[in-house]
């Protein structure tokens, strides 16, 4: 009887997993099948023509790349710093659990809300205008919770034995954290960054209000310039473009490039993570 | 309770504790511990689980500072300095008082970097000097011959017993006078345990050692003095042979004859 129940559970779980893989696989397959025909050197290296109906998406690739780099550059140090405070220094009391709860809740806030927040704070209040700076800061706010949570988990996962041994050898608390906690939790922090990269590259709503332009004749010169970005470009092509029906291949091509860009950035981070895991194993 | 008469007349004392209480929040774990630790001797702390012997040991290098809501009362003098006095430099204290833990805890770094860790954080940068310290410490910990050809291999690849001796070497590299050992062999097989016990026998010529152990045969084998703890109290402390043959307190006798604990 028990054995039958066990088999049934195993089979159900397996089917559920397969179903998920199937859905993801189909989406990927659909994008690759339809987008592949649009891919060529000109598509990735030239500016759009006829409002994106022809030409390429080069400035959008560059824009998304800048935004992702800017987002990580802001959110990783802040997130890791916050995580170090929460995991290593903050006392376990009600106030700090409240902070933690707030951070987790922040992760669930809809991205359009972050967009409006960024518009209010960075674009208008600080007067950055629609710009890479405002967009990156907005996206950084959005991915911050993810990075904090992932980093804090990985800090807490470092065995107490390493900490005790460091302190007993006369290390100060910060020396202990720097030499015997941070290096081992690096891989978890990179995981947080990978998740952040994916979100920062893919979100449309936050950049819609803070940085994205549909068409710019030249690449940005400074962080105060607007940029084109892949998700926004895709959104316009697919829903706002007068020739939307006719340029499906351009839309799929853009989606495919966005996927490849996220994959490429994540792959870099994954390699870094594998390297740091190999270096410190226990 | 502790009478000087149990020590030879000119025995120098390194650690003096008087009326030490320790609290975990509201729970009192140590009650008025007054104990003398003689220089260059091995003092064993024995007693059943939860009797406070490890807590007491961790008071001696202030490792209990890291416990949230932990609190110490009373006085602990090490080399005539009150280690709980305001303004005490804990880093200096821990350079003086090394510690070896129950579960061997080498860092996931190379053998060399493990031993060099302490000297490095204390500012030693000279590679030649570091290499000397590493070799000397590994030799003192009786592990040099086993690892000298793979100093740059990851320490996690060593056996449990080797890891523990590496941890001892790492503690010695800082140049302590006192070594605290918290059940250093309890996770090791008999052969590795013997090696650790032999090592303690060698180290006692140069170091003052305080060892917590669950294993009474071990206490009898390695120590010169034994202190018996029970329910947070120091029941008695005496020369080890006396404790094991002719204890003054009934509780001690009951424990060492295996009637409880």
Short mmCIF file of C-alpha atoms in Angstrom, two decimals:
data_model
loop_
_atom_site.label_atom_id
_atom_site.label_comp_id
_atom_site.label_asym_id
_atom_site.label_seq_id
_atom_site.Cartn_x
_atom_site.Cartn_y
_atom_site.Cartn_z
CA UNK A 1 0.00 0.00 0.00
CA UNK A 2 2.64 2.43 1.12
CA UNK A 3 4.77 1.41 -1.77
CA UNK A 4 1.96 2.16 -4.23
CA UNK A 5 1.39 5.58 -2.70
CA UNK A 6 5.09 6.29 -2.95
CA UNK A 7 5.15 5.34 -6.60
CA UNK A 8 2.12 7.48 -7.26
CA UNK A 9 3.72 10.53 -5.62
CA UNK A 10 6.97 9.98 -7.49
CA UNK A 11 5.13 9.68 -10.79
CA UNK A 12 3.05 12.83 -10.17
CA UNK A 13 6.09 14.87 -9.22
CA UNK A 14 7.91 13.64 -12.26
CA UNK A 15 5.00 14.53 -14.54
CA UNK A 16 4.75 18.00 -13.03
CA UNK A 17 8.46 18.55 -13.64
CA UNK A 18 8.17 17.35 -17.21
CA UNK A 19 5.20 19.65 -17.77
CA UNK A 20 7.22 22.64 -16.61
CA UNK A 21 10.16 21.71 -18.79
CA UNK A 22 7.78 21.21 -21.68
CA UNK A 23 6.29 24.69 -21.32
CA UNK A 24 9.67 26.38 -21.06
CA UNK A 25 10.97 24.23 -23.89
CA UNK A 26 8.06 25.18 -26.11
CA UNK A 27 8.52 28.90 -25.49
CA UNK A 28 12.21 28.61 -26.31
CA UNK A 29 11.48 26.50 -29.37
CA UNK A 30 8.88 28.96 -30.62
CA UNK A 31 11.20 31.93 -30.19
CA UNK A 32 14.13 30.21 -31.83
CA UNK A 33 12.06 28.84 -34.72
CA UNK A 34 10.50 32.19 -35.53
CA UNK A 35 13.37 34.43 -34.61
CA UNK A 36 16.17 32.54 -36.23
CA UNK A 37 15.32 33.82 -39.71
CA UNK A 38 15.72 37.42 -38.56
CA UNK A 39 19.19 36.83 -37.20
CA UNK A 40 22.03 38.05 -39.27
CA UNK A 41 24.99 40.33 -38.81
CA UNK A 42 23.10 43.36 -40.04
CA UNK A 43 20.30 42.73 -37.51
CA UNK A 44 22.61 42.88 -34.53
CA UNK A 45 24.95 45.56 -35.83
CA UNK A 46 22.83 48.26 -37.43
CA UNK A 47 20.30 50.87 -36.40
CA UNK A 48 16.59 50.30 -36.98
CA UNK A 49 14.95 51.70 -40.10
CA UNK A 50 11.29 52.41 -40.87
CA UNK A 51 10.43 52.50 -37.14
CA UNK A 52 11.94 49.12 -36.51
CA UNK A 53 10.22 47.39 -39.39
CA UNK A 54 13.59 47.02 -41.08
CA UNK A 55 17.23 47.35 -40.17
CA UNK A 56 18.64 46.13 -36.88
CA UNK A 57 18.47 46.47 -33.12
CA UNK A 58 22.07 47.37 -32.33
CA UNK A 59 21.30 50.42 -30.15
CA UNK A 60 18.78 48.42 -28.11
CA UNK A 61 21.38 45.71 -27.44
CA UNK A 62 23.88 48.33 -26.33
CA UNK A 63 21.24 50.06 -24.19
CA UNK A 64 20.17 46.90 -22.40
CA UNK A 65 23.81 45.97 -21.84
CA UNK A 66 24.49 49.38 -20.27
CA UNK A 67 21.40 49.13 -18.10
CA UNK A 68 22.31 45.68 -16.83
CA UNK A 69 25.87 46.70 -16.06
CA UNK A 70 24.68 49.88 -14.36
CA UNK A 71 22.09 48.00 -12.34
CA UNK A 72 24.54 45.38 -11.10
CA UNK A 73 27.19 48.01 -10.38
CA UNK A 74 24.74 49.79 -8.07
CA UNK A 75 22.79 46.90 -6.58
CA UNK A 76 25.56 44.38 -5.93
CA UNK A 77 27.65 46.49 -3.51
CA UNK A 78 24.53 47.84 -1.80
CA UNK A 79 22.88 44.43 -1.61
CA UNK A 80 25.97 42.65 -0.37
CA UNK A 81 26.58 45.41 2.18
CA UNK A 82 23.02 45.13 3.45
CA UNK A 83 23.27 41.38 3.59
CA UNK A 84 26.52 41.53 5.57
CA UNK A 85 24.87 43.85 8.05
CA UNK A 86 21.78 41.67 8.40
CA UNK A 87 23.61 38.36 8.59
CA UNK A 88 26.67 39.33 10.63
CA UNK A 89 26.00 42.43 12.67
CA UNK A 90 22.28 42.96 13.19
CA UNK A 91 20.92 41.54 16.41
CA UNK A 92 18.11 39.05 16.13
CA UNK A 93 15.29 41.25 17.36
CA UNK A 94 11.86 42.31 16.28
CA UNK A 95 13.01 45.45 14.51
CA UNK A 96 15.44 43.54 12.35
CA UNK A 97 12.92 40.83 11.50
CA UNK A 98 10.68 43.67 10.38
CA UNK A 99 13.46 44.97 8.12
CA UNK A 100 13.92 41.50 6.71
CA UNK A 101 10.19 41.14 6.11
CA UNK A 102 10.13 44.53 4.37
CA UNK A 103 12.94 43.46 2.06
CA UNK A 104 11.20 40.22 1.13
CA UNK A 105 7.97 42.12 0.51
CA UNK A 106 9.85 44.57 -1.67
CA UNK A 107 10.75 41.66 -3.94
CA UNK A 108 7.05 41.16 -4.61
CA UNK A 109 6.23 44.75 -5.53
CA UNK A 110 5.03 44.99 -9.16
CA UNK A 111 7.67 46.41 -11.47
CA UNK A 112 5.45 49.25 -12.70
CA UNK A 113 5.42 50.54 -9.13
CA UNK A 114 9.21 50.63 -9.21
CA UNK A 115 8.91 52.45 -12.51
CA UNK A 116 6.68 55.13 -11.00
CA UNK A 117 8.95 55.36 -7.97
CA UNK A 118 11.97 55.82 -10.23
CA UNK A 119 10.13 58.44 -12.25
CA UNK A 120 9.24 60.35 -9.11
CA UNK A 121 12.57 60.08 -7.33
CA UNK A 122 15.34 59.77 -9.88
CA UNK A 123 13.90 61.36 -13.00
CA UNK A 124 12.03 64.25 -11.43
CA UNK A 125 13.16 64.84 -7.85
CA UNK A 126 16.88 64.33 -8.41
CA UNK A 127 16.48 65.78 -11.88
CA UNK A 128 18.43 63.07 -13.69
CA UNK A 129 15.77 63.16 -16.40
CA UNK A 130 15.05 60.02 -18.41
CA UNK A 131 18.56 58.58 -18.45
CA UNK A 132 20.74 55.50 -18.02
CA UNK A 133 21.43 56.70 -14.49
CA UNK A 134 17.76 56.97 -13.54
CA UNK A 135 16.93 53.67 -15.24
CA UNK A 136 19.80 51.77 -13.64
CA UNK A 137 18.96 53.12 -10.19
CA UNK A 138 15.33 52.16 -10.65
CA UNK A 139 16.21 48.67 -11.81
CA UNK A 140 18.71 48.43 -8.95
CA UNK A 141 15.94 49.13 -6.43
CA UNK A 142 13.95 46.37 -8.06
CA UNK A 143 16.64 43.70 -7.94
CA UNK A 144 18.07 44.75 -4.58
CA UNK A 145 15.81 42.47 -2.51
CA UNK A 146 16.77 39.44 -4.61
CA UNK A 147 20.46 40.16 -4.14
CA UNK A 148 20.13 40.85 -0.42
CA UNK A 149 18.17 37.67 0.24
CA UNK A 150 20.50 35.47 -1.82
CA UNK A 151 23.60 37.02 -0.26
CA UNK A 152 22.28 36.78 3.27
CA UNK A 153 21.43 33.11 2.81
CA UNK A 154 24.90 32.40 1.50
CA UNK A 155 26.55 34.27 4.39
CA UNK A 156 24.52 32.31 6.89
CA UNK A 157 25.50 29.07 5.19
CA UNK A 158 29.18 29.57 6.10
CA UNK A 159 29.86 27.10 8.93
CA UNK A 160 30.28 28.47 12.45
CA UNK A 161 33.52 26.53 12.73
CA UNK A 162 35.29 28.86 10.29
CA UNK A 163 34.10 31.90 12.19
CA UNK A 164 35.08 30.49 15.58
CA UNK A 165 38.48 29.45 14.32
CA UNK A 166 39.16 32.92 12.87
CA UNK A 167 38.13 34.72 16.03
CA UNK A 168 40.08 32.33 18.23
CA UNK A 169 43.19 33.10 16.19
CA UNK A 170 42.77 36.75 17.08
CA UNK A 171 40.96 38.04 14.02
CA UNK A 172 38.68 41.00 14.55
CA UNK A 173 35.11 40.58 13.45
CA UNK A 174 35.66 42.38 10.16
CA UNK A 175 38.89 40.46 9.49
CA UNK A 176 36.96 37.28 10.09
CA UNK A 177 34.18 38.33 7.70
CA UNK A 178 36.61 39.52 5.05
CA UNK A 179 38.95 36.54 5.12
CA UNK A 180 36.78 33.66 6.18
CA UNK A 181 33.17 34.41 5.38
CA UNK A 182 32.93 36.54 2.25
CA UNK A 183 35.18 34.36 0.07
CA UNK A 184 33.07 31.28 0.78
CA UNK A 185 29.75 33.00 0.26
CA UNK A 186 30.78 34.57 -3.02
CA UNK A 187 29.04 31.92 -5.09
CA UNK A 188 25.70 32.60 -3.41
CA UNK A 189 26.12 36.30 -4.01
CA UNK A 190 26.85 35.68 -7.66
CA UNK A 191 23.67 33.61 -7.84
CA UNK A 192 21.79 36.66 -6.59
CA UNK A 193 23.49 38.75 -9.24
CA UNK A 194 22.53 36.27 -11.96
CA UNK A 195 18.88 36.46 -10.96
CA UNK A 196 19.20 40.23 -10.88
CA UNK A 197 20.72 40.33 -14.36
CA UNK A 198 17.82 38.35 -15.74
CA UNK A 199 15.23 40.66 -14.23
CA UNK A 200 17.08 43.88 -15.04
CA UNK A 201 17.49 42.89 -18.67
CA UNK A 202 13.94 41.71 -19.14
CA UNK A 203 11.72 44.20 -17.31
CA UNK A 204 9.88 46.75 -19.41
CA UNK A 205 7.77 48.76 -17.00
CA UNK A 206 10.56 50.32 -14.89
CA UNK A 207 12.57 51.47 -17.91
CA UNK A 208 9.48 52.64 -19.77
CA UNK A 209 9.17 55.54 -17.33
CA UNK A 210 12.80 56.21 -16.53
CA UNK A 211 15.10 55.66 -19.48
CA UNK A 212 13.83 53.90 -22.57
CA UNK A 213 13.39 55.65 -25.91
CA UNK A 214 11.78 53.99 -28.88
CA UNK A 215 14.18 55.41 -31.36
CA UNK A 216 17.46 57.26 -31.00
CA UNK A 217 19.66 58.06 -33.95
CA UNK A 218 22.89 57.59 -31.99
CA UNK A 219 24.36 55.70 -29.10
CA UNK A 220 24.35 57.29 -25.62
CA UNK A 221 27.34 59.44 -24.75
CA UNK A 222 26.92 59.60 -20.98
CA UNK A 223 24.86 58.19 -18.12
CA UNK A 224 22.54 61.16 -18.50
CA UNK A 225 21.45 60.07 -21.97
CA UNK A 226 18.43 57.99 -22.81
CA UNK A 227 18.90 54.62 -24.43
CA UNK A 228 16.92 52.15 -26.43
CA UNK A 229 16.40 48.81 -24.71
CA UNK A 230 15.45 45.36 -25.97
CA UNK A 231 12.31 44.69 -23.90
CA UNK A 232 10.88 48.10 -24.68
CA UNK A 233 11.73 47.76 -28.35
CA UNK A 234 10.01 44.40 -28.38
CA UNK A 235 6.97 45.81 -26.63
CA UNK A 236 6.57 48.58 -29.19
CA UNK A 237 7.16 46.30 -32.17
CA UNK A 238 4.67 43.73 -30.91
CA UNK A 239 1.86 45.98 -29.71
CA UNK A 240 2.22 49.55 -30.90
CA UNK A 241 3.67 49.23 -34.35
CA UNK A 242 1.34 49.85 -37.31
CA UNK A 243 2.90 46.91 -39.14
CA UNK A 244 2.96 44.62 -36.09
CA UNK A 245 1.45 41.67 -37.98
CA UNK A 246 3.92 41.87 -40.84
CA UNK A 247 7.12 42.14 -38.76
CA UNK A 248 6.73 39.11 -36.51
CA UNK A 249 10.21 37.93 -37.44
CA UNK A 250 11.68 41.21 -36.17
CA UNK A 251 9.85 40.74 -32.87
CA UNK A 252 10.97 37.15 -32.49
CA UNK A 253 14.48 38.11 -33.47
CA UNK A 254 14.54 40.79 -30.77
CA UNK A 255 13.22 38.32 -28.20
CA UNK A 256 15.87 35.81 -29.20
CA UNK A 257 18.66 38.37 -28.87
CA UNK A 258 17.33 39.40 -25.45
CA UNK A 259 17.40 35.76 -24.36
CA UNK A 260 20.90 35.30 -25.73
CA UNK A 261 22.12 38.45 -24.01
CA UNK A 262 20.74 37.34 -20.63
CA UNK A 263 22.13 33.88 -21.23
CA UNK A 264 25.53 35.29 -22.11
CA UNK A 265 25.69 37.56 -19.06
CA UNK A 266 24.43 34.80 -16.78
CA UNK A 267 26.87 32.34 -18.28
CA UNK A 268 29.72 34.66 -17.40
CA UNK A 269 28.43 34.87 -13.84
CA UNK A 270 27.92 31.11 -13.68
CA UNK A 271 31.50 30.50 -14.77
CA UNK A 272 32.68 32.91 -12.09
CA UNK A 273 30.57 31.06 -9.55
CA UNK A 274 31.87 27.65 -10.57
CA UNK A 275 35.39 29.01 -10.27
CA UNK A 276 34.79 30.36 -6.77
CA UNK A 277 33.10 27.12 -5.70
CA UNK A 278 36.02 25.07 -6.91
CA UNK A 279 38.45 27.26 -5.06
CA UNK A 280 36.66 26.89 -1.75
CA UNK A 281 35.00 23.56 -1.16
CA UNK A 282 34.25 21.91 2.12
CA UNK B 1 37.45 25.02 47.68
CA UNK B 2 40.67 25.00 45.69
CA UNK B 3 43.61 24.62 48.03
CA UNK B 4 47.08 25.49 47.04
CA UNK B 5 48.25 22.36 48.74
CA UNK B 6 47.45 20.26 45.69
CA UNK B 7 50.22 22.03 43.74
CA UNK B 8 53.97 21.81 44.35
CA UNK B 9 55.24 24.71 46.40
CA UNK B 10 56.87 26.74 43.62
CA UNK B 11 54.28 25.98 40.95
CA UNK B 12 53.58 29.11 38.90
CA UNK B 13 49.91 29.81 38.12
CA UNK B 14 48.95 31.22 34.71
CA UNK B 15 45.21 31.52 35.03
CA UNK B 16 43.34 32.46 38.18
CA UNK B 17 39.59 32.58 38.15
CA UNK B 18 37.52 33.67 41.08
CA UNK B 19 33.79 33.39 41.55
CA UNK B 20 33.04 33.15 37.82
CA UNK B 21 29.36 33.03 36.93
CA UNK B 22 28.09 32.73 33.38
CA UNK B 23 24.58 33.33 32.14
CA UNK B 24 22.92 32.41 28.87
CA UNK B 25 20.19 35.04 29.01
CA UNK B 26 18.27 34.13 32.18
CA UNK B 27 19.84 30.71 32.55
CA UNK B 28 22.88 30.49 34.78
CA UNK B 29 25.40 28.00 33.43
CA UNK B 30 28.34 28.53 35.80
CA UNK B 31 28.18 29.08 39.54
CA UNK B 32 31.11 30.71 41.29
CA UNK B 33 33.97 28.89 39.59
CA UNK B 34 37.29 29.54 41.31
CA UNK B 35 40.10 27.61 39.74
CA UNK B 36 43.85 27.91 39.30
CA UNK B 37 45.55 26.72 36.14
CA UNK B 38 49.23 25.84 36.68
CA UNK B 39 51.84 26.84 34.11
CA UNK B 40 53.17 24.23 31.66
CA UNK B 41 50.89 21.56 33.01
CA UNK B 42 47.87 19.88 31.49
CA UNK B 43 44.64 20.57 33.31
CA UNK B 44 41.65 18.45 32.30
CA UNK B 45 38.08 19.61 32.80
CA UNK B 46 35.71 16.66 33.10
CA UNK B 47 32.05 16.22 33.86
CA UNK B 48 28.79 15.11 32.25
CA UNK B 49 27.30 16.91 29.24
CA UNK B 50 25.94 20.31 30.10
CA UNK B 51 28.01 20.63 33.27
CA UNK B 52 29.56 23.88 32.09
CA UNK B 53 33.10 22.73 31.36
CA UNK B 54 33.06 23.97 27.76
CA UNK B 55 31.36 27.21 28.79
CA UNK B 56 34.11 27.76 31.35
CA UNK B 57 36.81 26.99 28.80
CA UNK B 58 35.33 29.52 26.40
CA UNK B 59 35.37 32.18 29.10
CA UNK B 60 39.15 31.90 29.19
CA UNK B 61 39.66 33.37 25.71
CA UNK B 62 36.41 35.31 25.72
CA UNK B 63 34.91 33.25 22.91
CA UNK B 64 31.68 33.50 24.89
CA UNK B 65 31.58 37.16 23.88
CA UNK B 66 29.98 36.06 20.62
CA UNK B 67 26.98 34.49 22.36
CA UNK B 68 23.95 36.80 22.19
CA UNK B 69 22.76 37.63 25.72
CA UNK B 70 25.75 35.83 27.26
CA UNK B 71 27.06 37.44 30.44
CA UNK B 72 30.11 36.83 32.63
CA UNK B 73 30.53 37.76 36.29
CA UNK B 74 33.55 37.32 38.51
CA UNK B 75 37.20 37.70 37.68
CA UNK B 76 39.54 35.88 35.37
CA UNK B 77 43.22 36.77 35.52
CA UNK B 78 45.59 35.51 32.87
CA UNK B 79 49.22 36.34 33.49
CA UNK B 80 48.05 38.71 36.19
CA UNK B 81 45.81 40.66 33.79
CA UNK B 82 42.07 40.86 34.29
CA UNK B 83 40.83 39.73 30.88
CA UNK B 84 37.33 41.09 31.43
CA UNK B 85 38.54 44.51 32.50
CA UNK B 86 37.20 47.33 30.31
CA UNK B 87 39.62 48.15 27.53
CA UNK B 88 41.03 44.65 27.30
CA UNK B 89 42.25 43.93 23.78
CA UNK B 90 40.54 40.67 22.88
CA UNK B 91 42.84 40.25 19.89
CA UNK B 92 45.91 40.34 22.15
CA UNK B 93 44.22 37.94 24.56
CA UNK B 94 43.50 35.44 21.81
CA UNK B 95 47.05 35.66 20.52
CA UNK B 96 48.11 34.63 24.00
CA UNK B 97 45.42 31.98 24.47
CA UNK B 98 44.95 29.65 21.50
CA UNK B 99 42.00 27.35 21.03
CA UNK B 100 41.37 24.00 19.37
CA UNK B 101 37.78 23.00 18.76
CA UNK B 102 35.89 19.76 19.06
CA UNK B 103 35.13 19.53 15.39
CA UNK B 104 38.28 20.09 13.39
CA UNK B 105 37.68 23.25 11.41
CA UNK B 106 40.47 23.89 8.92
CA UNK B 107 39.69 26.67 6.49
CA UNK B 108 38.98 25.52 2.93
CA UNK B 109 42.35 26.86 1.87
CA UNK B 110 45.77 25.32 1.42
CA UNK B 111 47.59 23.76 4.35
CA UNK B 112 50.13 26.57 4.21
CA UNK B 113 47.47 29.30 4.18
CA UNK B 114 45.72 27.68 7.12
CA UNK B 115 48.79 27.84 9.33
CA UNK B 116 49.83 31.24 7.99
CA UNK B 117 46.38 32.69 8.63
CA UNK B 118 47.04 33.87 12.18
CA UNK B 119 50.48 35.40 11.57
CA UNK B 120 49.14 37.12 8.45
CA UNK B 121 46.22 38.82 10.15
CA UNK B 122 48.65 39.94 12.85
CA UNK B 123 50.71 41.66 10.20
CA UNK B 124 53.46 39.21 9.24
CA UNK B 125 54.08 39.73 5.52
CA UNK B 126 57.63 38.48 5.01
CA UNK B 127 57.26 35.26 2.96
CA UNK B 128 60.44 33.77 4.36
CA UNK B 129 59.39 34.40 7.94
CA UNK B 130 55.92 32.99 7.21
CA UNK B 131 57.43 29.84 5.75
CA UNK B 132 59.53 29.43 8.88
CA UNK B 133 56.55 29.86 11.17
CA UNK B 134 54.50 27.40 9.12
CA UNK B 135 57.21 24.74 9.17
CA UNK B 136 57.93 25.20 12.84
CA UNK B 137 54.24 25.05 13.79
CA UNK B 138 53.57 21.98 11.67
CA UNK B 139 56.57 20.28 13.23
CA UNK B 140 55.43 21.13 16.72
CA UNK B 141 52.02 19.68 15.88
CA UNK B 142 53.69 16.48 14.63
CA UNK B 143 52.22 16.71 11.15
CA UNK B 144 55.11 18.23 9.17
CA UNK B 145 56.36 14.94 7.75
CA UNK B 146 52.90 14.04 6.47
CA UNK B 147 52.21 17.31 4.72
CA UNK B 148 55.58 18.86 3.81
CA UNK B 149 55.25 17.73 0.19
CA UNK B 150 51.77 19.13 -0.28
CA UNK B 151 51.70 22.39 1.64
CA UNK B 152 49.70 23.99 -1.13
CA UNK B 153 47.05 21.29 -1.31
CA UNK B 154 43.62 22.02 0.13
CA UNK B 155 43.46 21.23 3.84
CA UNK B 156 40.02 19.68 3.39
CA UNK B 157 41.73 16.73 1.72
CA UNK B 158 43.41 15.67 4.97
CA UNK B 159 42.05 12.92 7.21
CA UNK B 160 40.12 13.88 10.35
CA UNK B 161 43.10 13.31 12.62
CA UNK B 162 45.44 15.24 10.34
CA UNK B 163 42.93 18.08 10.15
CA UNK B 164 42.86 18.31 13.92
CA UNK B 165 46.65 18.39 14.17
CA UNK B 166 46.65 21.04 11.45
CA UNK B 167 44.26 23.07 13.58
CA UNK B 168 46.67 22.69 16.50
CA UNK B 169 49.52 23.87 14.26
CA UNK B 170 47.40 26.81 13.15
CA UNK B 171 46.77 27.77 16.77
CA UNK B 172 50.48 27.43 17.63
CA UNK B 173 51.51 29.64 14.70
CA UNK B 174 50.14 32.68 16.50
CA UNK B 175 52.57 32.05 19.34
CA UNK B 176 50.26 31.46 22.29
CA UNK B 177 51.43 30.52 25.79
CA UNK B 178 48.18 28.79 26.65
CA UNK B 179 46.26 26.26 24.59
CA UNK B 180 42.58 25.58 25.22
CA UNK B 181 41.30 22.32 23.80
CA UNK B 182 37.59 21.59 23.62
CA UNK B 183 37.24 17.82 23.31
CA UNK B 184 39.89 17.79 20.59
CA UNK B 185 39.75 14.05 19.97
CA UNK B 186 36.10 13.23 20.48
CA UNK B 187 35.38 13.00 16.74
CA UNK B 188 38.47 10.93 15.94
CA UNK B 189 39.17 7.22 15.67
CA UNK B 190 41.31 5.55 18.37
CA UNK B 191 44.54 5.74 16.39
CA UNK B 192 44.15 9.43 15.60
CA UNK B 193 43.16 9.99 19.23
CA UNK B 194 46.40 8.41 20.41
CA UNK B 195 48.38 10.71 18.16
CA UNK B 196 46.62 13.76 19.58
CA UNK B 197 47.21 12.53 23.12
CA UNK B 198 50.91 11.95 22.38
CA UNK B 199 51.06 15.42 20.92
CA UNK B 200 49.54 16.93 24.07
CA UNK B 201 52.25 15.11 26.02
CA UNK B 202 54.92 16.80 23.90
CA UNK B 203 53.32 20.24 23.94
CA UNK B 204 53.08 20.38 27.71
CA UNK B 205 56.79 21.13 28.02
CA UNK B 206 56.23 24.51 26.39
CA UNK B 207 52.56 25.30 26.80
CA UNK B 208 49.96 25.51 29.49
CA UNK B 209 47.11 23.31 28.31
CA UNK B 210 43.51 23.22 29.44
CA UNK B 211 41.58 20.36 27.89
CA UNK B 212 37.89 19.59 28.11
CA UNK B 213 37.20 15.92 27.65
CA UNK B 214 34.32 13.51 27.92
CA UNK B 215 36.67 10.62 28.02
CA UNK B 216 37.88 9.93 31.54
CA UNK B 217 40.61 7.55 30.45
CA UNK B 218 41.87 10.36 28.28
CA UNK B 219 41.87 12.79 31.19
CA UNK B 220 43.74 10.21 33.24
CA UNK B 221 46.29 9.64 30.46
CA UNK B 222 47.08 13.19 29.41
CA UNK B 223 46.53 15.49 32.35
CA UNK B 224 48.44 16.49 35.45
CA UNK B 225 45.45 18.05 37.17
CA UNK B 226 41.78 17.32 36.79
CA UNK B 227 38.82 19.51 37.65
CA UNK B 228 35.41 17.90 37.95
CA UNK B 229 32.40 20.02 36.98
CA UNK B 230 28.82 19.13 37.77
CA UNK B 231 25.71 21.20 37.02
CA UNK B 232 27.67 24.39 36.58
CA UNK B 233 29.70 23.97 39.78
CA UNK B 234 33.32 23.06 40.25
CA UNK B 235 33.06 20.05 42.54
CA UNK B 236 36.76 19.50 43.00
CA UNK B 237 40.15 19.90 41.44
CA UNK B 238 43.16 17.81 42.31
CA UNK B 239 46.18 16.03 40.93
CA UNK B 240 44.88 13.65 38.31
CA UNK B 241 45.96 10.40 39.99
CA UNK B 242 44.26 11.54 43.19
CA UNK B 243 41.00 12.36 41.44
CA UNK B 244 40.89 8.95 39.82
CA UNK B 245 41.99 6.91 42.85
CA UNK B 246 40.95 8.84 45.88
CA UNK B 247 38.58 11.75 45.22
CA UNK B 248 37.52 13.82 48.18
CA UNK B 249 33.94 14.36 47.01
CA UNK B 250 31.35 11.64 46.70
CA UNK B 251 29.95 13.12 43.49
CA UNK B 252 33.34 12.88 41.84
CA UNK B 253 33.67 9.29 42.83
CA UNK B 254 30.18 8.48 41.56
CA UNK B 255 30.99 10.07 38.22
CA UNK B 256 34.35 8.48 37.63
CA UNK B 257 33.11 5.07 38.67
CA UNK B 258 30.37 5.46 36.10
CA UNK B 259 27.40 5.72 38.41
CA UNK B 260 26.03 8.65 36.40
CA UNK B 261 26.92 10.92 33.52
#
